[in-house]
Structure formats: structure tokens, C-alpha cells
Amino acid sequence: MSTATAEADGNYLSTPTLDAESSDLLQTIASHGGYAYVRMSTLAASGDFRAAETARDMAWEQLHSGPWHSVLPAWRDAYSMACLHVAKFHYRNGEFKEALRVLDLGLIMGGVLLKKDLESAVETVTAKSREKESEGFEKGPKCKFVEEGVAFDKEEVVRVLPERSLSSKIVVKKSGLSLEGFLREHFLSGSPVIISDCMAHWPARTKWNDMDYLKRVAGDRTVPVEVGKNYLCQEWKQELITFSEFLEKIQSNDCSSAVPTYLAQHQLFDQIDELRKDVCIPDYCCAGGGDLRSLNAWFGPSGTVTPLHHDPHHNILAQVVGKKYVRLYASSVSEELYPYNETMLCNSSQVTVF
């Protein structure tokens, strides 16, 4: 199918940045020795699907040729370019799920040059996909992660926590805490606090407990997940799967699972805007006058454990669904917690808390 015909039929993904920047990007890639990629990408732009796939494989190899920080930005942009070419073919053929998978890989692994084209293409493909799926769709019973109205069983929780977990000093809990009070009493003094009533208005509080809602807005999107007990274990690895597949793994997992699957510290809201609209940035994040460093998401089954570690900046943890046990240590005892000497793990402790 030619581009003109596809555009007339409405089966064309508009990529204005790619159209404007492709020549300069290909020259840059050629200057780094990527002549074979340039040849395949040129063929892909003229309608050769196999060439588009080959170009994507070439860029993928470059992304994995060494440590991530050493990958040239041009190769990340090259991967985005190839993903757009491949996605266009899938979109023209009505293969919307496959097009979304490829576009998500471009967003996750690619560079910033073509990000707007990738995001625009995701919106177009998602709209077409939902339009197709809505035909003959029947609504079934709601499936929830946490049953509403079920009382919190403290004794059951204590059984799965480390010994004497709730016998130490408990973090103070406050409601209606003003920004001034937060700044004066907690931020400046480095004293932790649980704020109990600042998330009641979030749409995520109800929507994210509905499995069907999450599958509807994000089910076909590809996300990076961690597989294994935690990132310090030898068997730990990362995978790219659809959000629906991930949700099904959460349902099938429990705290006794030897290899839990966890979506951890991923910029999910940059990738899926509909989920971003379900959360609100608390004013407390403005304390100290700095900018918001990052907005990340964690989704996981019961029994998921993060090793003892410290972060390079302050955190506000918002627990949307379920409950989480957090153990804190004062920074003054950091040396007694035996941080790893390796650069990659220097923020993690060798002490096994659980």
C-alpha cells in the first residue's frame, strides 16, 4: 500500500518530526559508522517492511553493545526512527496491538528527538484500537485487587513482617498538615511523617483497584518489569511485557511466590497519560523550593520486598491500593548498615532485613 493511499484511507501515522529530521539523523548515524543502518532505514522509508525490521534490530544491537550510559544518543534516536517505520506498517495492516508494542519500545528505549512523534502515534493507534474493540464489547463483573470494606487484620500482617517490626518507634501520623507545618516540622528537620488524608480526592484511589479499568486504559501497553525476589539476587532479571500480562501475573502471585513480578520505579506516567490524570502532585513536593525530580510508579503483588537502600533525594510515597510496611533508619547509622562497595549498588545495604 502506498503512503498516499494509506493517508487517504486514514491508515497513516503522521510523523512530522521524523519527516523533518530524518536526513540529519541519518547523516549523524553514518558518521558513527552506521552505513548499513542508513541503507536499511532508507529502504524502510520507501515501503520495505523487512528493511524496517532489520534497521530496528541493528539499532537494538547498538543499544546493548555496552553500559547504557555509554550508548551514543544518535543510536537511541535511530531506534526510535526504526520503531516508527515498523509501527507504520502494522498500523496500515490493522495490527494495532503490535503497533502499540513497537511504539512503546521506542518510548522506553529510544531517544528524545522523536518522542513527540511516538506519543502522537500512540494516541492515534490507541483510539483506533478502542474503536475496534468497542464493537460487541460486553461488560463483565468487576475484578478488584483489594476487596472494599474488609477490615485490616493486624495479626495477619505481623505474621509476614520481620520479628519485632511494630515494636520500634512508629512514624507519627497526621491529618490536615499544612505546607508550612510540613516544611517546619518534618522537611527541614529530616523527620518522617505519615499524612493520612491528602489522597482522598485522587481518581486513582478507586480506579486503580479495578482490574478492568487498568486493562482498558493500559492493557496493550508494553512496560518493563522486574522478575525475581529483588535486584540483589542472582536470578533477578528484567522483562518487557504488556500491562495486561503483568496484571495477570499479579493476580496469580502471592507472598509465597519464589519469583514475583514487580513494576518498579518506572516513569509510567510519562508513558501512559491516562494513568497520569488519575493522580495529583501533592503541594508537599514543592517544599524547599526545588523542582519535582521524578514521578515513578510501583505495582506489585503481596509479599514484594525492596532491599534496604537510600535514595539521592527526598521521597513522598503515595500508597494508592493495598498497604506497605516501610522500615526507616537514621542517616547517622549508615555505616552500620554496611553499604555495598560496588558503584552500581553503593546505595544498597548488605544487611538482610527480612
mmCIF file of C-alpha atoms in Angstrom:
data_model
loop_
_atom_site.group_PDB
_atom_site.id
_atom_site.type_symbol
_atom_site.label_atom_id
_atom_site.label_comp_id
_atom_site.label_asym_id
_atom_site.label_seq_id
_atom_site.Cartn_x
_atom_site.Cartn_y
_atom_site.Cartn_z
ATOM 1 C CA MET A 1 0.000 0.000 0.000
ATOM 2 C CA SER A 2 1.419 3.402 -0.950
ATOM 3 C CA THR A 3 1.656 6.297 1.526
ATOM 4 C CA ALA A 4 -0.855 8.331 -0.480
ATOM 5 C CA THR A 5 -3.412 5.508 -0.405
ATOM 6 C CA ALA A 6 -2.858 4.854 3.301
ATOM 7 C CA GLU A 7 -3.274 8.552 4.095
ATOM 8 C CA ALA A 8 -6.493 8.701 2.105
ATOM 9 C CA ASP A 9 -7.840 5.671 3.973
ATOM 10 C CA GLY A 10 -6.952 7.171 7.367
ATOM 11 C CA ASN A 11 -4.423 4.374 7.989
ATOM 12 C CA TYR A 12 -1.403 6.643 8.099
ATOM 13 C CA LEU A 13 0.628 7.667 11.154
ATOM 14 C CA SER A 14 1.756 11.276 10.932
ATOM 15 C CA THR A 15 5.413 11.771 11.915
ATOM 16 C CA PRO A 16 6.291 15.445 11.315
ATOM 17 C CA THR A 17 9.496 15.414 13.377
ATOM 18 C CA LEU A 18 10.762 12.272 11.669
ATOM 19 C CA ASP A 19 9.997 13.781 8.263
ATOM 20 C CA ALA A 20 11.929 16.952 9.131
ATOM 21 C CA GLU A 21 14.872 15.393 10.990
ATOM 22 C CA SER A 22 15.475 12.049 9.240
ATOM 23 C CA SER A 23 18.094 13.344 6.791
ATOM 24 C CA ASP A 24 20.245 14.955 9.516
ATOM 25 C CA LEU A 25 19.836 11.953 11.825
ATOM 26 C CA LEU A 26 20.907 9.500 9.105
ATOM 27 C CA GLN A 27 23.977 11.633 8.384
ATOM 28 C CA THR A 28 24.890 11.567 12.071
ATOM 29 C CA ILE A 29 24.462 7.790 12.220
ATOM 30 C CA ALA A 30 26.608 7.372 9.107
ATOM 31 C CA SER A 31 29.337 9.495 10.728
ATOM 32 C CA HIS A 32 29.421 6.901 13.536
ATOM 33 C CA GLY A 33 29.829 4.030 11.084
ATOM 34 C CA GLY A 34 26.167 3.050 10.776
ATOM 35 C CA TYR A 35 26.147 2.792 6.973
ATOM 36 C CA ALA A 36 24.206 -0.486 6.928
ATOM 37 C CA TYR A 37 21.555 1.038 9.201
ATOM 38 C CA VAL A 38 21.249 4.075 6.917
ATOM 39 C CA ARG A 39 20.752 1.822 3.890
ATOM 40 C CA MET A 40 18.056 -0.247 5.643
ATOM 41 C CA SER A 41 16.311 2.828 7.050
ATOM 42 C CA THR A 42 16.179 4.444 3.610
ATOM 43 C CA LEU A 43 14.575 1.299 2.203
ATOM 44 C CA ALA A 44 12.133 1.242 5.126
ATOM 45 C CA ALA A 45 11.043 4.816 4.407
ATOM 46 C CA SER A 46 10.263 3.789 0.824
ATOM 47 C CA GLY A 47 7.990 0.938 1.946
ATOM 48 C CA ASP A 48 10.183 -2.084 2.690
ATOM 49 C CA PHE A 49 8.904 -3.766 5.870
ATOM 50 C CA ARG A 50 11.778 -6.257 6.125
ATOM 51 C CA ALA A 51 14.265 -3.414 5.897
ATOM 52 C CA ALA A 52 12.431 -1.603 8.702
ATOM 53 C CA GLU A 53 12.670 -4.685 10.927
ATOM 54 C CA THR A 54 16.344 -5.120 10.057
ATOM 55 C CA ALA A 55 17.093 -1.472 10.867
ATOM 56 C CA ARG A 56 15.371 -1.873 14.233
ATOM 57 C CA ASP A 57 17.426 -4.988 15.013
ATOM 58 C CA MET A 58 20.626 -3.114 14.113
ATOM 59 C CA ALA A 59 19.768 -0.217 16.419
ATOM 60 C CA TRP A 60 18.771 -2.673 19.185
ATOM 61 C CA GLU A 61 22.212 -4.289 18.982
ATOM 62 C CA GLN A 62 23.846 -0.877 19.375
ATOM 63 C CA LEU A 63 21.724 -0.165 22.472
ATOM 64 C CA HIS A 64 23.085 -3.359 24.033
ATOM 65 C CA SER A 65 26.703 -3.015 22.942
ATOM 66 C CA GLY A 66 27.844 -1.802 26.380
ATOM 67 C CA PRO A 67 26.730 0.061 29.524
ATOM 68 C CA TRP A 68 23.579 2.103 28.928
ATOM 69 C CA HIS A 69 25.282 5.437 29.744
ATOM 70 C CA SER A 70 27.867 4.808 27.003
ATOM 71 C CA VAL A 71 25.301 4.379 24.182
ATOM 72 C CA LEU A 72 25.505 7.250 21.712
ATOM 73 C CA PRO A 73 22.314 9.409 21.706
ATOM 74 C CA ALA A 74 22.177 9.066 17.908
ATOM 75 C CA TRP A 75 21.665 5.306 18.208
ATOM 76 C CA ARG A 76 18.813 5.794 20.658
ATOM 77 C CA ASP A 77 17.202 8.165 18.152
ATOM 78 C CA ALA A 78 17.925 5.611 15.418
ATOM 79 C CA TYR A 79 16.000 3.013 17.403
ATOM 80 C CA SER A 80 13.042 5.407 17.730
ATOM 81 C CA MET A 81 13.145 6.033 13.976
ATOM 82 C CA ALA A 82 13.100 2.323 13.172
ATOM 83 C CA CYS A 83 10.229 1.741 15.627
ATOM 84 C CA LEU A 84 8.175 4.421 13.879
ATOM 85 C CA HIS A 85 8.812 2.824 10.480
ATOM 86 C CA VAL A 86 7.805 -0.633 11.755
ATOM 87 C CA ALA A 87 4.739 0.721 13.579
ATOM 88 C CA LYS A 88 3.509 2.398 10.402
ATOM 89 C CA PHE A 89 3.389 -0.951 8.618
ATOM 90 C CA HIS A 90 1.481 -2.621 11.465
ATOM 91 C CA TYR A 91 -0.961 0.284 11.667
ATOM 92 C CA ARG A 92 -1.713 0.172 7.935
ATOM 93 C CA ASN A 93 -2.480 -3.543 8.258
ATOM 94 C CA GLY A 94 -4.828 -3.009 11.201
ATOM 95 C CA GLU A 95 -2.386 -4.721 13.603
ATOM 96 C CA PHE A 96 -2.945 -2.171 16.366
ATOM 97 C CA LYS A 97 -1.636 -4.172 19.332
ATOM 98 C CA GLU A 98 1.605 -4.918 17.537
ATOM 99 C CA ALA A 99 1.930 -1.259 16.515
ATOM 100 C CA LEU A 100 1.475 -0.189 20.151
ATOM 101 C CA ARG A 101 4.100 -2.692 21.327
ATOM 102 C CA VAL A 102 6.664 -1.316 18.884
ATOM 103 C CA LEU A 103 5.857 2.316 19.735
ATOM 104 C CA ASP A 104 6.223 1.605 23.457
ATOM 105 C CA LEU A 105 9.628 0.049 22.854
ATOM 106 C CA GLY A 106 10.566 3.262 21.078
ATOM 107 C CA LEU A 107 9.408 5.330 24.058
ATOM 108 C CA ILE A 108 11.160 3.126 26.620
ATOM 109 C CA MET A 109 14.444 2.502 24.802
ATOM 110 C CA GLY A 110 14.649 5.335 22.282
ATOM 111 C CA GLY A 111 15.937 8.891 22.430
ATOM 112 C CA VAL A 112 14.216 12.231 22.898
ATOM 113 C CA LEU A 113 14.366 13.534 19.304
ATOM 114 C CA LEU A 114 11.307 11.623 18.066
ATOM 115 C CA LYS A 115 9.431 11.335 21.369
ATOM 116 C CA LYS A 116 6.573 13.620 20.251
ATOM 117 C CA ASP A 117 6.037 11.555 17.106
ATOM 118 C CA LEU A 118 5.973 8.360 19.188
ATOM 119 C CA GLU A 119 3.480 9.825 21.684
ATOM 120 C CA SER A 120 1.235 11.163 18.907
ATOM 121 C CA ALA A 121 1.326 7.796 17.162
ATOM 122 C CA VAL A 122 0.385 6.027 20.411
ATOM 123 C CA GLU A 123 -2.682 8.282 20.756
ATOM 124 C CA THR A 124 -3.752 7.560 17.173
ATOM 125 C CA VAL A 125 -3.262 3.800 17.431
ATOM 126 C CA THR A 126 -4.951 3.608 20.846
ATOM 127 C CA ALA A 127 -8.032 5.454 19.566
ATOM 128 C CA LYS A 128 -8.307 3.125 16.551
ATOM 129 C CA SER A 129 -7.783 0.049 18.707
ATOM 130 C CA ARG A 130 -10.502 1.027 21.187
ATOM 131 C CA GLU A 131 -12.869 1.870 18.378
ATOM 132 C CA LYS A 132 -12.410 -1.644 17.027
ATOM 133 C CA GLU A 133 -12.656 -3.353 20.429
ATOM 134 C CA SER A 134 -15.816 -1.472 21.448
ATOM 135 C CA GLU A 135 -17.798 -3.305 18.806
ATOM 136 C CA GLY A 136 -19.641 -6.118 20.553
ATOM 137 C CA PHE A 137 -17.937 -5.463 23.897
ATOM 138 C CA GLU A 138 -19.868 -6.779 26.890
ATOM 139 C CA LYS A 139 -19.123 -5.541 30.389
ATOM 140 C CA GLY A 140 -18.478 -8.296 32.922
ATOM 141 C CA PRO A 141 -18.286 -8.265 36.735
ATOM 142 C CA LYS A 142 -15.630 -6.012 38.253
ATOM 143 C CA CYS A 143 -12.411 -7.631 39.402
ATOM 144 C CA LYS A 144 -10.730 -5.814 42.299
ATOM 145 C CA PHE A 145 -7.250 -6.105 43.779
ATOM 146 C CA VAL A 146 -8.455 -5.326 47.303
ATOM 147 C CA GLU A 147 -11.988 -6.060 48.490
ATOM 148 C CA GLU A 148 -13.674 -2.955 49.834
ATOM 149 C CA GLY A 149 -14.948 -2.983 53.402
ATOM 150 C CA VAL A 150 -12.595 -5.775 54.539
ATOM 151 C CA ALA A 151 -11.155 -4.956 57.977
ATOM 152 C CA PHE A 152 -7.387 -4.619 58.416
ATOM 153 C CA ASP A 153 -6.117 -7.741 60.210
ATOM 154 C CA LYS A 154 -3.075 -6.576 62.187
ATOM 155 C CA GLU A 155 -2.247 -10.068 63.480
ATOM 156 C CA GLU A 156 -2.095 -11.467 59.953
ATOM 157 C CA VAL A 157 0.202 -8.633 58.862
ATOM 158 C CA VAL A 158 2.554 -9.145 61.821
ATOM 159 C CA ARG A 159 2.999 -12.804 60.829
ATOM 160 C CA VAL A 160 4.593 -11.858 57.468
ATOM 161 C CA LEU A 161 6.711 -8.955 58.762
ATOM 162 C CA PRO A 162 10.187 -9.217 60.330
ATOM 163 C CA GLU A 163 10.309 -10.033 64.038
ATOM 164 C CA ARG A 164 9.515 -7.055 66.318
ATOM 165 C CA SER A 165 8.595 -4.945 63.268
ATOM 166 C CA LEU A 166 5.921 -2.923 65.041
ATOM 167 C CA SER A 167 7.692 -2.726 68.398
ATOM 168 C CA SER A 168 10.126 0.016 67.333
ATOM 169 C CA LYS A 169 9.409 3.733 67.167
ATOM 170 C CA ILE A 170 6.383 4.270 64.946
ATOM 171 C CA VAL A 171 6.386 7.154 62.438
ATOM 172 C CA VAL A 172 3.994 9.897 63.543
ATOM 173 C CA LYS A 173 0.710 10.143 61.644
ATOM 174 C CA LYS A 174 -1.000 13.491 60.941
ATOM 175 C CA SER A 175 -4.029 14.776 59.066
ATOM 176 C CA GLY A 176 -4.672 18.240 57.685
ATOM 177 C CA LEU A 177 -0.953 19.020 57.774
ATOM 178 C CA SER A 178 -0.280 22.456 56.284
ATOM 179 C CA LEU A 179 2.585 23.025 53.862
ATOM 180 C CA GLU A 180 4.198 25.349 56.416
ATOM 181 C CA GLY A 181 3.846 22.723 59.147
ATOM 182 C CA PHE A 182 5.299 20.037 56.873
ATOM 183 C CA LEU A 183 8.251 22.259 55.994
ATOM 184 C CA ARG A 184 8.967 23.354 59.578
ATOM 185 C CA GLU A 185 8.253 20.151 61.499
ATOM 186 C CA HIS A 186 9.412 17.496 59.048
ATOM 187 C CA PHE A 187 11.216 18.593 55.890
ATOM 188 C CA LEU A 188 13.827 20.850 57.488
ATOM 189 C CA SER A 189 14.403 18.530 60.429
ATOM 190 C CA GLY A 190 14.506 15.365 58.332
ATOM 191 C CA SER A 191 11.726 13.800 60.409
ATOM 192 C CA PRO A 192 9.412 11.338 58.568
ATOM 193 C CA VAL A 193 5.632 11.641 58.730
ATOM 194 C CA ILE A 194 2.553 9.762 57.517
ATOM 195 C CA ILE A 195 -0.068 12.161 56.105
ATOM 196 C CA SER A 196 -3.374 10.351 56.241
ATOM 197 C CA ASP A 197 -5.846 12.466 54.283
ATOM 198 C CA CYS A 198 -4.216 14.110 51.265
ATOM 199 C CA MET A 199 -5.140 11.481 48.626
ATOM 200 C CA ALA A 200 -8.876 11.027 49.170
ATOM 201 C CA HIS A 201 -9.715 13.052 46.050
ATOM 202 C CA TRP A 202 -7.418 11.114 43.715
ATOM 203 C CA PRO A 203 -9.324 9.236 40.953
ATOM 204 C CA ALA A 204 -6.654 6.522 41.252
ATOM 205 C CA ARG A 205 -7.937 5.600 44.722
ATOM 206 C CA THR A 206 -10.952 3.878 43.180
ATOM 207 C CA LYS A 207 -9.950 3.385 39.540
ATOM 208 C CA TRP A 208 -6.720 1.522 40.227
ATOM 209 C CA ASN A 209 -8.495 -1.052 42.358
ATOM 210 C CA ASP A 210 -10.478 -2.017 39.242
ATOM 211 C CA MET A 211 -8.593 -4.552 37.106
ATOM 212 C CA ASP A 212 -10.888 -3.941 34.129
ATOM 213 C CA TYR A 213 -10.167 -0.202 34.165
ATOM 214 C CA LEU A 214 -6.399 -0.728 34.185
ATOM 215 C CA LYS A 215 -6.632 -3.231 31.345
ATOM 216 C CA ARG A 216 -8.851 -0.902 29.342
ATOM 217 C CA VAL A 217 -6.598 2.166 29.556
ATOM 218 C CA ALA A 218 -3.195 0.454 29.613
ATOM 219 C CA GLY A 219 -3.628 -3.265 28.919
ATOM 220 C CA ASP A 220 -1.975 -3.286 25.480
ATOM 221 C CA ARG A 221 0.938 -1.060 26.511
ATOM 222 C CA THR A 222 4.391 -2.606 26.952
ATOM 223 C CA VAL A 223 6.153 -1.948 30.266
ATOM 224 C CA PRO A 224 9.469 -3.022 31.877
ATOM 225 C CA VAL A 225 9.110 -5.340 34.888
ATOM 226 C CA GLU A 226 11.491 -6.933 37.367
ATOM 227 C CA VAL A 227 11.329 -10.713 37.822
ATOM 228 C CA GLY A 228 12.821 -12.274 40.942
ATOM 229 C CA LYS A 229 12.927 -11.772 44.690
ATOM 230 C CA ASN A 230 14.783 -8.428 44.432
ATOM 231 C CA TYR A 231 17.530 -6.717 42.435
ATOM 232 C CA LEU A 232 20.297 -8.061 44.725
ATOM 233 C CA CYS A 233 19.545 -11.705 43.870
ATOM 234 C CA GLN A 234 21.467 -13.500 41.123
ATOM 235 C CA GLU A 235 18.318 -14.818 39.438
ATOM 236 C CA TRP A 236 16.842 -11.298 39.195
ATOM 237 C CA LYS A 237 16.144 -10.093 35.654
ATOM 238 C CA GLN A 238 14.090 -7.569 33.690
ATOM 239 C CA GLU A 239 11.483 -8.246 31.015
ATOM 240 C CA LEU A 240 9.260 -6.272 28.667
ATOM 241 C CA ILE A 241 5.631 -7.442 28.751
ATOM 242 C CA THR A 242 2.202 -5.914 28.204
ATOM 243 C CA PHE A 243 0.466 -4.331 31.174
ATOM 244 C CA SER A 244 -2.353 -6.911 30.872
ATOM 245 C CA GLU A 245 0.147 -9.751 31.141
ATOM 246 C CA PHE A 246 1.670 -8.062 34.163
ATOM 247 C CA LEU A 247 -1.718 -7.649 35.885
ATOM 248 C CA GLU A 248 -2.474 -11.325 35.320
ATOM 249 C CA LYS A 249 0.864 -12.238 36.904
ATOM 250 C CA ILE A 250 -0.031 -10.115 39.945
ATOM 251 C CA GLN A 251 -3.335 -11.972 40.275
ATOM 252 C CA SER A 252 -1.613 -15.344 40.112
ATOM 253 C CA ASN A 253 1.206 -14.383 42.514
ATOM 254 C CA ASP A 254 1.111 -14.417 46.312
ATOM 255 C CA CYS A 255 3.624 -13.800 49.101
ATOM 256 C CA SER A 256 4.868 -17.395 48.804
ATOM 257 C CA SER A 257 5.871 -16.995 45.141
ATOM 258 C CA ALA A 258 9.590 -17.583 44.611
ATOM 259 C CA VAL A 259 9.758 -15.356 41.516
ATOM 260 C CA PRO A 260 7.403 -12.387 41.921
ATOM 261 C CA THR A 261 6.955 -9.906 39.083
ATOM 262 C CA TYR A 262 7.236 -6.249 40.004
ATOM 263 C CA LEU A 263 6.852 -2.995 38.062
ATOM 264 C CA ALA A 264 9.320 -0.835 39.967
ATOM 265 C CA GLN A 265 10.480 2.765 39.675
ATOM 266 C CA HIS A 266 9.251 3.175 36.114
ATOM 267 C CA GLN A 267 8.165 6.538 34.674
ATOM 268 C CA LEU A 268 4.803 5.035 33.805
ATOM 269 C CA PHE A 269 3.001 8.366 33.805
ATOM 270 C CA ASP A 270 5.256 9.801 31.113
ATOM 271 C CA GLN A 271 4.405 6.764 29.016
ATOM 272 C CA ILE A 272 0.649 6.438 29.741
ATOM 273 C CA ASP A 273 -1.007 9.823 30.129
ATOM 274 C CA GLU A 274 -4.414 8.436 31.140
ATOM 275 C CA LEU A 275 -2.903 6.984 34.321
ATOM 276 C CA ARG A 276 -1.124 10.282 34.980
ATOM 277 C CA LYS A 277 -4.525 12.023 35.042
ATOM 278 C CA ASP A 278 -5.589 9.739 37.914
ATOM 279 C CA VAL A 279 -3.011 11.160 40.349
ATOM 280 C CA CYS A 280 -2.347 14.642 41.724
ATOM 281 C CA ILE A 281 1.030 16.074 42.716
ATOM 282 C CA PRO A 282 0.840 16.949 46.454
ATOM 283 C CA ASP A 283 1.836 20.503 47.380
ATOM 284 C CA TYR A 284 4.331 18.952 49.796
ATOM 285 C CA CYS A 285 6.505 18.159 46.769
ATOM 286 C CA CYS A 286 7.159 21.911 46.458
ATOM 287 C CA ALA A 287 8.744 22.080 49.922
ATOM 288 C CA GLY A 288 12.243 23.505 49.764
ATOM 289 C CA GLY A 289 11.573 25.328 46.503
ATOM 290 C CA GLY A 290 13.033 22.666 44.197
ATOM 291 C CA ASP A 291 11.505 21.055 41.134
ATOM 292 C CA LEU A 292 9.893 17.610 41.135
ATOM 293 C CA ARG A 293 12.782 15.237 40.395
ATOM 294 C CA SER A 294 10.744 12.315 39.128
ATOM 295 C CA LEU A 295 7.284 10.752 39.197
ATOM 296 C CA ASN A 296 7.502 6.961 39.271
ATOM 297 C CA ALA A 297 5.114 4.059 39.727
ATOM 298 C CA TRP A 298 5.378 0.763 41.609
ATOM 299 C CA PHE A 299 2.901 -2.077 41.033
ATOM 300 C CA GLY A 300 3.392 -5.457 42.648
ATOM 301 C CA PRO A 301 1.806 -8.473 44.332
ATOM 302 C CA SER A 302 1.666 -9.042 48.088
ATOM 303 C CA GLY A 303 4.984 -10.047 49.602
ATOM 304 C CA THR A 304 7.095 -7.885 47.289
ATOM 305 C CA VAL A 305 10.206 -6.642 49.100
ATOM 306 C CA THR A 306 12.630 -3.846 48.209
ATOM 307 C CA PRO A 307 16.117 -4.266 49.781
ATOM 308 C CA LEU A 308 17.295 -1.754 52.386
ATOM 309 C CA HIS A 309 18.659 1.258 50.479
ATOM 310 C CA HIS A 310 18.819 5.043 50.375
ATOM 311 C CA ASP A 311 17.813 7.425 47.572
ATOM 312 C CA PRO A 312 19.711 10.521 46.391
ATOM 313 C CA HIS A 313 16.730 12.809 47.024
ATOM 314 C CA HIS A 314 13.694 13.166 49.284
ATOM 315 C CA ASN A 315 10.655 10.977 48.651
ATOM 316 C CA ILE A 316 6.912 11.269 49.074
ATOM 317 C CA LEU A 317 5.423 7.776 48.865
ATOM 318 C CA ALA A 318 1.729 7.652 47.959
ATOM 319 C CA GLN A 319 0.122 4.262 48.667
ATOM 320 C CA VAL A 320 -2.879 4.066 46.310
ATOM 321 C CA VAL A 321 -4.122 0.470 46.725
ATOM 322 C CA GLY A 322 -3.209 -2.024 49.457
ATOM 323 C CA LYS A 323 -0.756 -1.494 52.316
ATOM 324 C CA LYS A 324 3.014 -1.225 52.626
ATOM 325 C CA TYR A 325 5.418 -1.714 55.521
ATOM 326 C CA VAL A 326 8.359 0.699 55.478
ATOM 327 C CA ARG A 327 11.373 0.442 57.815
ATOM 328 C CA LEU A 328 13.483 3.605 58.204
ATOM 329 C CA TYR A 329 16.942 4.154 59.680
ATOM 330 C CA ALA A 330 18.571 7.471 60.562
ATOM 331 C CA SER A 331 21.304 8.601 58.171
ATOM 332 C CA SER A 332 23.690 8.709 61.160
ATOM 333 C CA VAL A 333 23.833 4.887 61.219
ATOM 334 C CA SER A 334 24.571 4.444 57.502
ATOM 335 C CA GLU A 335 27.980 2.848 58.071
ATOM 336 C CA GLU A 336 26.485 0.262 60.438
ATOM 337 C CA LEU A 337 24.169 -0.831 57.622
ATOM 338 C CA TYR A 338 27.159 -1.935 55.515
ATOM 339 C CA PRO A 339 26.527 -0.401 52.069
ATOM 340 C CA TYR A 340 27.969 -2.302 49.097
ATOM 341 C CA ASN A 341 31.322 -1.128 47.780
ATOM 342 C CA GLU A 342 30.373 -1.640 44.128
ATOM 343 C CA THR A 343 29.406 1.572 42.333
ATOM 344 C CA MET A 344 26.141 0.149 40.970
ATOM 345 C CA LEU A 345 24.963 -0.979 44.435
ATOM 346 C CA CYS A 346 26.571 1.647 46.692
ATOM 347 C CA ASN A 347 23.117 2.909 47.765
ATOM 348 C CA SER A 348 22.048 -0.569 48.956
ATOM 349 C CA SER A 349 22.745 -2.313 52.263
ATOM 350 C CA GLN A 350 24.266 -5.774 52.683
ATOM 351 C CA VAL A 351 22.035 -6.289 55.722
ATOM 352 C CA THR A 352 19.064 -8.581 55.075
ATOM 353 C CA VAL A 353 16.170 -7.017 56.968
ATOM 354 C CA PHE A 354 13.645 -9.753 56.114
#
